[in-house]
């Protein structure tokens, strides 16, 4: 490259000797630039962790500002709430280590490339545009470290995930209304080795890790010098947990194997297997007929259904409690969720199972202006209501209810901190289950439209329900951009097959 | 979740007590499964690094097998060659740490989300389907560690990029014809700190890192408690190297800033700046008129053009050789490329600059059946030809030529090792430069159709050339799938803006 030589030449000569059309303007810019540059550089010594004020943040809202709703979390509950908040009444401040919402029902499809990762990730700025436009609305990439309900403040710390030259720093945010929507985290039942060796399926980076590992194992197993046993181990995909997530992932995986691996990895196609380990029954929340159908379909598409309890997880194999060993190359763990240590640590009333206790209006009793929604919350026994399952459906409905609720309070003049004490809170939150769905691969899905496990009601299986399932989700993907991309992904997967480039 | 409780219940009781429809089949599968499982598990103790044979691999091809072409590398040269190889004559074995080709001319667009990463990555299996179908054609995810031209063997080691429970292992591959297409790597001129703190722009993971860091900095700079100086530092994007890559990236970046940041990060839009540092002139291979045009356009779109030589790179600032300091939040390094240490270490004839020396037929003289193409090769002085620039255009043309060349030799019965000694090699490889193009953002590009730097010829700038540039690339993206995706990406970027979710 010519300019490369130029670079060497110039380095041995002095700049003013080389004269080009732009030299002047160059030098001019550079000078003006460097003055700013140097002035700036001097101050970079003051690390971000030491801001002017010792402990910065957003103070209590003044009378000439809008009241502030602080939302912790960017899951189904928090995002649905932010979407519904009337930003002419409130400023919205969202605190989360994730700047997007994950459309979890389609996450399993991204692990094998049926869908692309970005098609299931929705930036907060698109869910609630005020956050990126309004002068006093913000999204902070940070995690909440503590909540002070007396001073109406949340303490936060920035998330810099190990990027060099940026140390995390602390700050405070005062709230008029606080919505805790911190979600849940995967349960491991304290089984040794799960956190170290298994991959969960809750975040986009989980799906990315699964996809990378699956493709790596497929390629490594094709390299000469590998033993037959090692080959079968690398290509043994084990899923622990027979709930909707585990079943959906197993279905996607067997689709990927029958449609893509057989064609693109012909050399190793006979070595790859999927095993689904469940202690009880798969899809136990679905009715018997659907369960039987699911088992039949999964077995037919090559998924080995194994009943057992995992006792210990080692790097290359897991041990069941009957002592039998199951070697694996990929281990996905989806045995349900529970409240995070932070949620457990909060000094707030608690419901069974360590969730934040809420009343019929999703308020946290005994403190002012604090609400909790989604997986992290549960009805207090005093309400006489059952604790709702940790489902997107529940979180979404609670977010929607609370948004309207807060808007109503705001219109009634109760938006400021401590101003809604004696207000009538209107109708309570009532959850109506719209039925459960689960896809099992091969253009088949289960739809259970019963109100509860024991109730009577419609339930279907097969292609029709697969179609309902897909369109149901397609219309629930929040932005048109992502609806469009999901449709395009499905189309290209159908026409060209899944993408196997390991990037 | 019901089945979760089930999981706990079952763990406290014994399996045979709980009876469900599927218990029998479950137990049956589990039993049959565990027998295989245990038998497998016993042998997993034999690590993959110790295969049955001490040092496995593919031996010399037998008379009843097709002759074997071994290709090292999956860049423009190697992939174009594999695409053109007649697989009815040859088996193809590709060795590379990357299972896809990167469509480099569009890589800069992926850093800011104009295009998606997968749209510019083409899996080898789609470029040459034989590799995934033919019994004796393979892709090995590995790096070549040495070449033994006497025994016609390459020594390789698997790439497992730190995935737990898999140790890399060595293997050999015998070749009838060997094509070295190992490409080049970024030059740092031994400047301290570049490798540690700057990001190159050659691979998809580079683009991913840039995008993640850019979005992280945008979000961090909006968090309370950050000083004004730190804010401007975080949002100062510095590009070193004014070649096509550096200029294209700067253009994309300023587009991203004017179109997306101003809308989606309104709070910090006035703090973000792009500086392009070049020692000589930007786009020095283009003609003066185009250069002037480019400088004008870039400056107009807010890119600060700075002339200087980088002396040292620190985590938060770089130092120019006139002593001035330039603080940065993102540093992209694109000062050209040179041969990799491995290429330099090869005991083969060398051309100027340490490239592998080749003759007019792209052969490596003095050894049998070895060819070198792309950035890693250069004409020997004895040929009297100039060393060709490290351009995709050159690599692609050489790959095409060599594919036809090898097919011809094969048809003439010279496919086996040492069987083409005294053959007539037909016409030499002649490179005809089809002109250079570079986009500078804002739907503008430069097209320089001159044969060489000094030759006369057509050159254009502006929207027309932007259109030519885009369509030129669109038709050169290899598969229809990716052509389709690039078009869709451009469309959605145009309609919805760029995606800002940080996944």
Coordinates of N, CA and C in Angstrom, one line a residue, chain A residues 44 52 82 115 123 137 175 190 260 285 299 323 353 362 370 386 452 500:
Chain A
X44 N -7.8 13.6 32.3 CA -8.2 12.2 32.3 C -7.6 11.4 33.5
X52 N -16.6 15.1 40.5 CA -16.6 16.3 41.3 C -17.2 16.1 42.7
X82 N -42.7 0.4 31.2 CA -42.1 1.6 30.6 C -42.9 2.0 29.4
X115 N -33.4 -18.4 14.3 CA -33.6 -16.9 14.3 C -32.2 -16.3 14.7
X123 N -34.1 -3.0 21.9 CA -33.5 -1.9 22.7 C -34.6 -1.1 23.5
X137 N -35.3 12.0 31.4 CA -35.5 10.5 31.4 C -34.2 9.9 31.0
X175 N -36.3 8.6 43.8 CA -37.5 8.3 43.1 C -38.7 8.9 43.8
X190 N -28.3 -26.1 44.3 CA -27.0 -26.3 45.0 C -26.2 -27.4 44.4
X260 N -30.1 -29.7 9.2 CA -28.8 -29.0 8.8 C -27.6 -29.9 9.0
X285 N -47.1 -29.0 33.4 CA -48.2 -28.1 33.5 C -49.2 -28.3 32.4
X299 N -39.5 -38.2 21.0 CA -38.8 -39.4 20.8 C -38.7 -39.7 19.3
X323 N -26.3 -43.1 40.2 CA -24.9 -43.4 40.0 C -24.4 -43.5 38.6
X353 N -41.0 -18.5 49.2 CA -40.0 -18.7 48.3 C -39.0 -17.5 48.1
X362 N -50.2 -4.6 43.7 CA -48.8 -4.8 43.4 C -47.9 -3.9 44.2
X370 N -43.4 2.1 46.6 CA -42.6 1.0 46.1 C -43.5 -0.1 45.6
X386 N -52.9 -17.0 45.3 CA -51.8 -17.8 45.1 C -50.6 -17.1 44.4
X452 N -56.4 -23.5 34.4 CA -55.4 -24.0 35.3 C -55.1 -25.4 35.0
X500 N -24.4 -21.5 9.6 CA -23.4 -22.3 10.5 C -22.1 -21.6 10.6

